[in-house]
Amino acid sequence: MTGPAAPSPTTAASPGTDPFPGVRFSVLDRSRVREGRPVGEALRDTVALAREAEALGYHRFWVAEHHGVPGVAGSAPTVLAAAVASATSRIRVGTGGVMLPNHQPLVVAEQFGVLESLFPGRIDMGLGRSVGFTDGVRKALGRGKEEADAFAERLAELLGYFDGPAPSGVRARPADAVRVPAFVLATGAGARTAAAAGLPLVIGGPRREKLSEAAHTYREEFRPGPWAAEPYVVVSGEVALAGNEDAARRLLLPEAWAMSHARTHGTFPPLEAAARIEAMELPERQRGLLEKGLDGGVYGTEEQVVERLGRLIGATGAQEVLVTTSTYDRAGLLDSYRRLARLAGIVPAGGS
């Protein structure tokens, strides 16, 4: 896979111009559970959002992997990706990502081989190096923290199955008859792994300087190969647009609160409504973490997002933006995605 050249920093856009020239826009949905709503509804919301994203012209729609988390329904990404692909017809569908240390590479290759065979030319294989976040989850998965250290070896084994038999002689059918674009979700050592393997890189997090460093390291060390001829950087993060800055900020409040709750209470909860969070008396430490989480997002009016997102794209040289916004307010979320699609100029003729 070869992406467009890295864009220049963007600060503002004139009417009728493209504020993010050459940049693709995609969606990652984590099937967040909302307080007081059925868990299954979160999965159905993901599929509905995928249909909307396709109509709006987004390039990809990815789903995630989380185990034993009360606030996240997406625990089986390849199963959910199949549901999303079945409900859409054009948008690329994939994972952001399958956590490779949790699985045998043979099984992952087989799953993506089946997906690509069912939906040819539409499947992406986003791969991460994280293991389960708790001792109980790791024990249930039969994995330890050290599994992440073998990520490069597992990645090489997985990619090898798409080229033919493994050293053991085993073929991952039908993966050996197809090719699925692979991406590495990582910073730090993982960025170097992506560069060495010649794969596109997906980076995310609140610290822009860390993302910039990871992107620079990746490009400096990238080795062209059969999977990608040139470096390709995708930056992921929360982006929220609304009629005013405060309304956009309130869209990001439920996720920021959930993250602050997890950091201070040890559990990642379902999303609460913004109004309820605003009425809470939060401990000082949690309040500080919440504000820090909000600062890590990109939010505001169209004009403000052009400036703020442009700085992020400029700092990383990203060729693609993977929007990961989660919120309690589904109508507000859809409105935000529609505003972003119009701002980025990706809405096809006849789209929303």
CSV table of C-alpha atoms in Angstrom, one decimal:
chain,number,residue,atom,x,y,z
A,1,MET,CA,0.0,0.0,0.0
A,2,THR,CA,1.4,3.4,-1.0
A,3,GLY,CA,-0.1,6.6,0.4
A,4,PRO,CA,0.1,10.2,-0.9
A,5,ALA,CA,3.0,12.4,0.0
A,6,ALA,CA,3.1,13.8,3.5
A,7,PRO,CA,1.1,17.0,3.7
A,8,SER,CA,2.4,20.4,4.8
A,9,PRO,CA,1.2,21.9,8.1
A,10,THR,CA,-2.3,23.4,7.8
A,11,THR,CA,-3.4,26.5,9.7
A,12,ALA,CA,-6.5,27.9,8.0
A,13,ALA,CA,-8.7,27.4,4.9
A,14,SER,CA,-10.3,29.8,2.6
A,15,PRO,CA,-13.9,29.2,1.5
A,16,GLY,CA,-14.1,26.5,-1.2
A,17,THR,CA,-10.6,25.2,-0.5
A,18,ASP,CA,-9.6,21.8,0.9
A,19,PRO,CA,-8.0,22.5,4.3
A,20,PHE,CA,-6.4,19.0,4.4
A,21,PRO,CA,-5.1,18.4,0.9
A,22,GLY,CA,-4.1,14.7,0.2
A,23,VAL,CA,-5.2,13.5,3.6
A,24,ARG,CA,-7.6,10.6,4.0
A,25,PHE,CA,-10.2,10.4,6.8
A,26,SER,CA,-11.3,7.2,8.5
A,27,VAL,CA,-13.2,6.0,11.5
A,28,LEU,CA,-12.4,3.7,14.4
A,29,ASP,CA,-15.3,2.8,16.7
A,30,ARG,CA,-14.8,1.0,20.0
A,31,SER,CA,-18.4,0.0,20.6
A,32,ARG,CA,-18.6,2.0,23.8
A,33,VAL,CA,-21.4,1.0,26.1
A,34,ARG,CA,-23.7,3.8,27.4
A,35,GLU,CA,-24.9,3.8,31.0
A,36,GLY,CA,-28.4,2.5,31.3
A,37,ARG,CA,-28.4,1.1,27.7
A,38,PRO,CA,-28.1,-2.6,26.7
A,39,VAL,CA,-24.6,-3.8,25.9
A,40,GLY,CA,-25.8,-5.3,22.5
A,41,GLU,CA,-27.0,-1.8,21.5
A,42,ALA,CA,-23.4,-0.6,21.4
A,43,LEU,CA,-22.5,-3.2,18.8
A,44,ARG,CA,-25.6,-2.4,16.7
A,45,ASP,CA,-24.6,1.3,17.0
A,46,THR,CA,-21.2,0.4,15.6
A,47,VAL,CA,-22.8,-1.2,12.5
A,48,ALA,CA,-25.2,1.8,12.1
A,49,LEU,CA,-22.3,4.2,12.3
A,50,ALA,CA,-20.4,2.2,9.7
A,51,ARG,CA,-23.3,2.7,7.2
A,52,GLU,CA,-23.2,6.4,8.0
A,53,ALA,CA,-19.5,6.7,7.6
A,54,GLU,CA,-19.7,5.0,4.2
A,55,ALA,CA,-22.4,7.4,3.0
A,56,LEU,CA,-20.2,10.3,4.2
A,57,GLY,CA,-17.2,9.2,2.2
A,58,TYR,CA,-14.9,8.1,4.9
A,59,HIS,CA,-12.1,5.8,3.7
A,60,ARG,CA,-12.1,3.0,6.3
A,61,PHE,CA,-14.1,1.9,9.3
A,62,TRP,CA,-12.2,-0.1,11.9
A,63,VAL,CA,-13.3,-1.8,15.1
A,64,ALA,CA,-11.2,-2.6,18.2
A,65,GLU,CA,-10.4,-5.4,20.6
A,66,HIS,CA,-11.0,-5.2,24.4
A,67,HIS,CA,-11.5,-8.0,26.9
A,68,GLY,CA,-13.3,-7.9,30.2
A,69,VAL,CA,-14.0,-4.2,30.0
A,70,PRO,CA,-17.5,-3.1,31.4
A,71,GLY,CA,-17.6,0.0,29.1
A,72,VAL,CA,-16.6,-1.7,25.8
A,73,ALA,CA,-18.7,-4.2,23.9
A,74,GLY,CA,-16.2,-4.9,21.2
A,75,SER,CA,-14.3,-8.0,22.3
A,76,ALA,CA,-14.2,-10.0,19.0
A,77,PRO,CA,-13.0,-7.6,16.3
A,78,THR,CA,-12.9,-10.0,13.3
A,79,VAL,CA,-16.5,-11.1,14.1
A,80,LEU,CA,-17.7,-7.5,14.3
A,81,ALA,CA,-15.7,-6.6,11.2
A,82,ALA,CA,-17.7,-9.3,9.3
A,83,ALA,CA,-20.9,-7.7,10.5
A,84,VAL,CA,-19.8,-4.3,9.4
A,85,ALA,CA,-18.6,-5.5,6.0
A,86,SER,CA,-21.9,-7.3,5.5
A,87,ALA,CA,-23.9,-4.1,6.3
A,88,THR,CA,-21.8,-1.9,3.9
A,89,SER,CA,-20.7,-2.2,0.3
A,90,ARG,CA,-17.7,0.2,-0.4
A,91,ILE,CA,-15.9,1.4,2.7
A,92,ARG,CA,-12.8,-0.5,3.7
A,93,VAL,CA,-13.3,-2.5,6.9
A,94,GLY,CA,-10.7,-3.6,9.4
A,95,THR,CA,-9.4,-3.8,12.9
A,96,GLY,CA,-7.8,-1.1,15.1
A,97,GLY,CA,-6.6,-3.5,16.1
A,98,VAL,CA,-6.3,-7.2,16.7
A,99,MET,CA,-3.8,-7.5,19.6
A,100,LEU,CA,-1.4,-10.0,18.2
A,101,PRO,CA,0.1,-11.1,21.6
A,102,ASN,CA,-3.4,-12.4,22.6
A,103,HIS,CA,-3.7,-14.8,19.6
A,104,GLN,CA,-1.9,-17.4,17.6
A,105,PRO,CA,-0.7,-15.9,14.3
A,106,LEU,CA,-2.1,-18.9,12.3
A,107,VAL,CA,-5.6,-18.2,13.6
A,108,VAL,CA,-5.4,-14.5,12.9
A,109,ALA,CA,-4.2,-15.2,9.3
A,110,GLU,CA,-7.1,-17.7,8.8
A,111,GLN,CA,-9.6,-15.2,10.1
A,112,PHE,CA,-8.5,-12.4,7.9
A,113,GLY,CA,-8.2,-14.8,5.0
A,114,VAL,CA,-11.8,-15.6,5.4
A,115,LEU,CA,-12.8,-12.0,5.7
A,116,GLU,CA,-10.9,-11.0,2.5
A,117,SER,CA,-12.3,-13.9,0.6
A,118,LEU,CA,-15.9,-12.9,1.6
A,119,PHE,CA,-15.3,-9.2,1.0
A,120,PRO,CA,-12.5,-9.0,-1.6
A,121,GLY,CA,-10.6,-5.7,-1.7
A,122,ARG,CA,-12.2,-4.2,1.3
A,123,ILE,CA,-10.4,-5.7,4.4
A,124,ASP,CA,-7.6,-4.2,6.5
A,125,MET,CA,-5.6,-6.0,9.1
A,126,GLY,CA,-4.7,-3.5,11.9
A,127,LEU,CA,-2.4,-5.2,14.5
A,128,GLY,CA,-1.4,-4.1,18.0
A,129,ARG,CA,1.2,-5.3,20.6
A,130,SER,CA,-0.9,-4.9,23.8
A,131,VAL,CA,-1.9,-7.8,26.0
A,132,GLY,CA,-4.8,-7.9,28.4
A,133,PHE,CA,-4.8,-5.0,30.9
A,134,THR,CA,-5.5,-7.1,34.0
A,135,ASP,CA,-4.0,-10.2,35.5
A,136,GLY,CA,-7.4,-12.0,35.3
A,137,VAL,CA,-7.8,-11.2,31.6
A,138,ARG,CA,-4.2,-12.3,30.8
A,139,LYS,CA,-4.7,-15.5,32.7
A,140,ALA,CA,-8.0,-16.2,30.9
A,141,LEU,CA,-6.2,-15.6,27.6
A,142,GLY,CA,-3.3,-17.8,28.6
A,143,ARG,CA,-0.9,-14.9,28.0
A,144,GLY,CA,1.6,-13.0,30.1
A,145,LYS,CA,2.9,-9.4,29.9
A,146,GLU,CA,6.1,-10.7,28.3
A,147,GLU,CA,4.1,-11.8,25.2
A,148,ALA,CA,4.4,-8.2,23.9
A,149,ASP,CA,8.1,-8.6,23.7
A,150,ALA,CA,7.7,-11.2,20.9
A,151,PHE,CA,5.5,-8.9,18.8
A,152,ALA,CA,8.0,-8.6,15.9
A,153,GLU,CA,8.4,-12.4,15.7
A,154,ARG,CA,4.6,-13.0,15.8
A,155,LEU,CA,4.1,-10.3,13.2
A,156,ALA,CA,6.7,-11.9,10.9
A,157,GLU,CA,5.0,-15.3,11.3
A,158,LEU,CA,1.6,-13.8,10.6
A,159,LEU,CA,2.7,-12.0,7.4
A,160,GLY,CA,4.5,-15.2,6.3
A,161,TYR,CA,1.2,-17.1,6.2
A,162,PHE,CA,0.0,-14.8,3.4
A,163,ASP,CA,3.0,-15.8,1.2
A,164,GLY,CA,2.7,-19.6,1.6
A,165,PRO,CA,3.5,-22.3,4.0
A,166,ALA,CA,5.1,-21.6,7.4
A,167,PRO,CA,8.5,-23.2,8.3
A,168,SER,CA,6.4,-26.0,9.8
A,169,GLY,CA,4.8,-26.6,6.4
A,170,VAL,CA,1.4,-25.4,7.6
A,171,ARG,CA,-0.7,-23.2,5.3
A,172,ALA,CA,-3.2,-20.7,6.6
A,173,ARG,CA,-6.0,-21.3,4.2
A,174,PRO,CA,-7.5,-19.2,2.7
A,175,ALA,CA,-4.9,-16.6,3.7
A,176,ASP,CA,-2.3,-18.1,1.4
A,177,ALA,CA,-4.5,-17.2,-1.6
A,178,VAL,CA,-5.1,-13.5,-0.8
A,179,ARG,CA,-3.3,-10.4,0.4
A,180,VAL,CA,-4.7,-8.2,3.2
A,181,PRO,CA,-3.1,-4.8,3.8
A,182,ALA,CA,-1.5,-4.8,7.3
A,183,PHE,CA,-1.0,-1.9,9.7
A,184,VAL,CA,0.9,-1.7,13.0
A,185,LEU,CA,-0.7,0.3,15.8
A,186,ALA,CA,2.2,1.5,18.0
A,187,THR,CA,4.6,4.1,19.2
A,188,GLY,CA,8.2,3.7,20.5
A,189,ALA,CA,9.6,0.2,19.8
A,190,GLY,CA,6.4,-0.7,17.9
A,191,ALA,CA,7.1,2.1,15.3
A,192,ARG,CA,10.5,0.6,14.7
A,193,THR,CA,8.9,-2.8,14.2
A,194,ALA,CA,6.5,-1.3,11.6
A,195,ALA,CA,9.5,0.3,9.8
A,196,ALA,CA,11.5,-2.9,9.8
A,197,ALA,CA,8.6,-4.9,8.5
A,198,GLY,CA,7.8,-2.3,5.8
A,199,LEU,CA,4.2,-1.7,7.0
A,200,PRO,CA,2.0,1.4,7.4
A,201,LEU,CA,2.0,2.8,11.0
A,202,VAL,CA,-0.9,4.0,13.1
A,203,ILE,CA,-0.1,6.3,16.0
A,204,GLY,CA,-2.2,7.9,18.6
A,205,GLY,CA,-2.2,9.6,22.0
A,206,PRO,CA,-2.5,13.0,23.6
A,207,ARG,CA,1.2,14.0,23.4
A,208,ARG,CA,1.9,15.6,20.0
A,209,GLU,CA,5.6,15.6,20.5
A,210,LYS,CA,5.6,11.8,21.2
A,211,LEU,CA,3.6,11.2,18.0
A,212,SER,CA,5.9,13.4,16.0
A,213,GLU,CA,9.0,11.5,17.3
A,214,ALA,CA,7.4,8.2,16.5
A,215,ALA,CA,6.5,9.3,13.0
A,216,HIS,CA,10.0,10.6,12.4
A,217,THR,CA,11.7,7.5,13.7
A,218,TYR,CA,9.4,5.3,11.5
A,219,ARG,CA,10.2,7.3,8.3
A,220,GLU,CA,13.9,7.3,9.0
A,221,GLU,CA,14.0,3.5,9.5
A,222,PHE,CA,11.4,2.4,7.0
A,223,ARG,CA,12.4,-0.5,4.8
A,224,PRO,CA,10.4,-0.9,1.5
A,225,GLY,CA,9.1,-4.3,0.9
A,226,PRO,CA,6.2,-6.4,-0.6
A,227,TRP,CA,3.7,-4.9,1.8
A,228,ALA,CA,4.4,-1.2,1.2
A,229,ALA,CA,6.8,0.7,-1.0
A,230,GLU,CA,6.8,3.9,1.0
A,231,PRO,CA,6.2,4.9,4.6
A,232,TYR,CA,2.5,5.7,5.4
A,233,VAL,CA,1.5,7.3,8.7
A,234,VAL,CA,-2.0,7.3,10.1
A,235,VAL,CA,-2.7,9.5,13.2
A,236,SER,CA,-5.6,8.5,15.4
A,237,GLY,CA,-7.4,10.6,18.0
A,238,GLU,CA,-10.7,12.1,19.1
A,239,VAL,CA,-12.1,14.9,16.9
A,240,ALA,CA,-15.4,16.6,17.7
A,241,LEU,CA,-17.2,19.4,15.8
A,242,ALA,CA,-20.3,21.3,16.8
A,243,GLY,CA,-21.9,24.7,16.4
A,244,ASN,CA,-19.7,26.1,19.2
A,245,GLU,CA,-16.6,25.1,21.1
A,246,ASP,CA,-18.4,24.3,24.3
A,247,ALA,CA,-20.8,21.9,22.6
A,248,ALA,CA,-17.9,20.2,20.9
A,249,ARG,CA,-16.0,19.9,24.2
A,250,ARG,CA,-19.1,18.3,25.8
A,251,LEU,CA,-19.1,15.6,23.2
A,252,LEU,CA,-15.6,14.6,24.4
A,253,LEU,CA,-16.5,14.8,28.1
A,254,PRO,CA,-18.0,11.3,28.6
A,255,GLU,CA,-14.9,9.5,27.3
A,256,ALA,CA,-12.5,11.8,29.2
A,257,TRP,CA,-14.5,11.1,32.4
A,258,ALA,CA,-14.4,7.4,31.8
A,259,MET,CA,-10.6,7.5,31.3
A,260,SER,CA,-10.1,9.5,34.5
A,261,HIS,CA,-12.4,7.1,36.4
A,262,ALA,CA,-10.3,4.2,35.1
A,263,ARG,CA,-7.1,5.9,36.2
A,264,THR,CA,-8.4,6.6,39.7
A,265,HIS,CA,-10.8,3.7,40.4
A,266,GLY,CA,-9.2,0.8,38.4
A,267,THR,CA,-12.3,0.1,36.2
A,268,PHE,CA,-13.3,1.5,32.8
A,269,PRO,CA,-17.0,2.3,33.1
A,270,PRO,CA,-19.8,2.8,30.5
A,271,LEU,CA,-20.2,6.3,29.2
A,272,GLU,CA,-22.3,8.8,31.3
A,273,ALA,CA,-24.2,11.7,29.9
A,274,ALA,CA,-22.3,15.0,29.8
A,275,ALA,CA,-24.9,16.8,32.0
A,276,ARG,CA,-24.6,14.1,34.7
A,277,ILE,CA,-20.8,14.4,34.7
A,278,GLU,CA,-20.9,18.1,34.9
A,279,ALA,CA,-23.0,17.8,38.1
A,280,MET,CA,-20.5,15.4,39.7
A,281,GLU,CA,-18.2,16.4,42.6
A,282,LEU,CA,-14.9,14.8,41.4
A,283,PRO,CA,-11.8,14.4,43.5
A,284,GLU,CA,-9.0,16.8,42.5
A,285,ARG,CA,-6.8,14.2,40.9
A,286,GLN,CA,-9.6,12.8,38.8
A,287,ARG,CA,-10.6,16.3,37.8
A,288,GLY,CA,-7.1,17.0,36.6
A,289,LEU,CA,-7.0,13.7,34.6
A,290,LEU,CA,-10.3,14.6,33.0
A,291,GLU,CA,-9.1,18.0,31.9
A,292,LYS,CA,-5.9,16.5,30.6
A,293,GLY,CA,-7.9,14.0,28.6
A,294,LEU,CA,-10.0,16.8,27.1
A,295,ASP,CA,-6.8,18.7,26.2
A,296,GLY,CA,-5.7,15.7,24.2
A,297,GLY,CA,-8.6,15.9,21.8
A,298,VAL,CA,-9.3,18.1,18.8
A,299,TYR,CA,-12.6,19.9,19.2
A,300,GLY,CA,-14.4,23.1,18.3
A,301,THR,CA,-16.1,24.8,15.4
A,302,GLU,CA,-15.1,24.1,11.8
A,303,GLU,CA,-12.6,27.0,11.8
A,304,GLN,CA,-11.1,25.8,15.1
A,305,VAL,CA,-10.8,22.2,14.0
A,306,VAL,CA,-9.0,23.2,10.8
A,307,GLU,CA,-6.4,25.0,12.9
A,308,ARG,CA,-6.0,22.4,15.6
A,309,LEU,CA,-6.2,19.3,13.4
A,310,GLY,CA,-3.9,21.0,10.9
A,311,ARG,CA,-1.2,21.4,13.6
A,312,LEU,CA,-1.5,17.7,14.5
A,313,ILE,CA,-1.2,16.7,10.8
A,314,GLY,CA,1.7,19.0,10.3
A,315,ALA,CA,3.5,17.7,13.4
A,316,THR,CA,3.2,14.1,12.3
A,317,GLY,CA,3.2,14.4,8.5
A,318,ALA,CA,0.2,12.1,8.6
A,319,GLN,CA,-1.3,10.9,5.4
A,320,GLU,CA,-4.5,9.8,7.1
A,321,VAL,CA,-6.6,10.7,10.1
A,322,LEU,CA,-8.4,7.9,12.0
A,323,VAL,CA,-11.1,9.5,14.1
A,324,THR,CA,-11.8,7.6,17.4
A,325,THR,CA,-14.4,9.8,19.0
A,326,SER,CA,-16.8,8.1,21.5
A,327,THR,CA,-19.6,9.9,23.3
A,328,TYR,CA,-22.9,9.3,25.1
A,329,ASP,CA,-24.8,11.6,22.7
A,330,ARG,CA,-25.3,9.6,19.5
A,331,ALA,CA,-27.0,12.4,17.6
A,332,GLY,CA,-24.2,14.7,18.5
A,333,LEU,CA,-21.6,12.2,17.4
A,334,LEU,CA,-23.3,11.7,14.0
A,335,ASP,CA,-23.5,15.5,13.6
A,336,SER,CA,-19.8,15.8,14.3
A,337,TYR,CA,-18.9,13.2,11.7
A,338,ARG,CA,-21.1,14.9,9.2
A,339,ARG,CA,-19.5,18.2,9.9
A,340,LEU,CA,-16.0,16.8,9.6
A,341,ALA,CA,-16.8,15.0,6.3
A,342,ARG,CA,-18.1,18.3,4.8
A,343,LEU,CA,-15.1,20.2,6.2
A,344,ALA,CA,-12.7,17.7,4.7
A,345,GLY,CA,-14.5,17.6,1.4
A,346,ILE,CA,-15.0,13.9,1.4
A,347,VAL,CA,-18.8,13.7,1.1
A,348,PRO,CA,-19.6,12.0,-2.3
A,349,ALA,CA,-22.3,13.4,-4.6
A,350,GLY,CA,-25.7,12.6,-3.1
A,351,GLY,CA,-24.1,11.9,0.4
A,352,SER,CA,-25.5,13.2,3.7
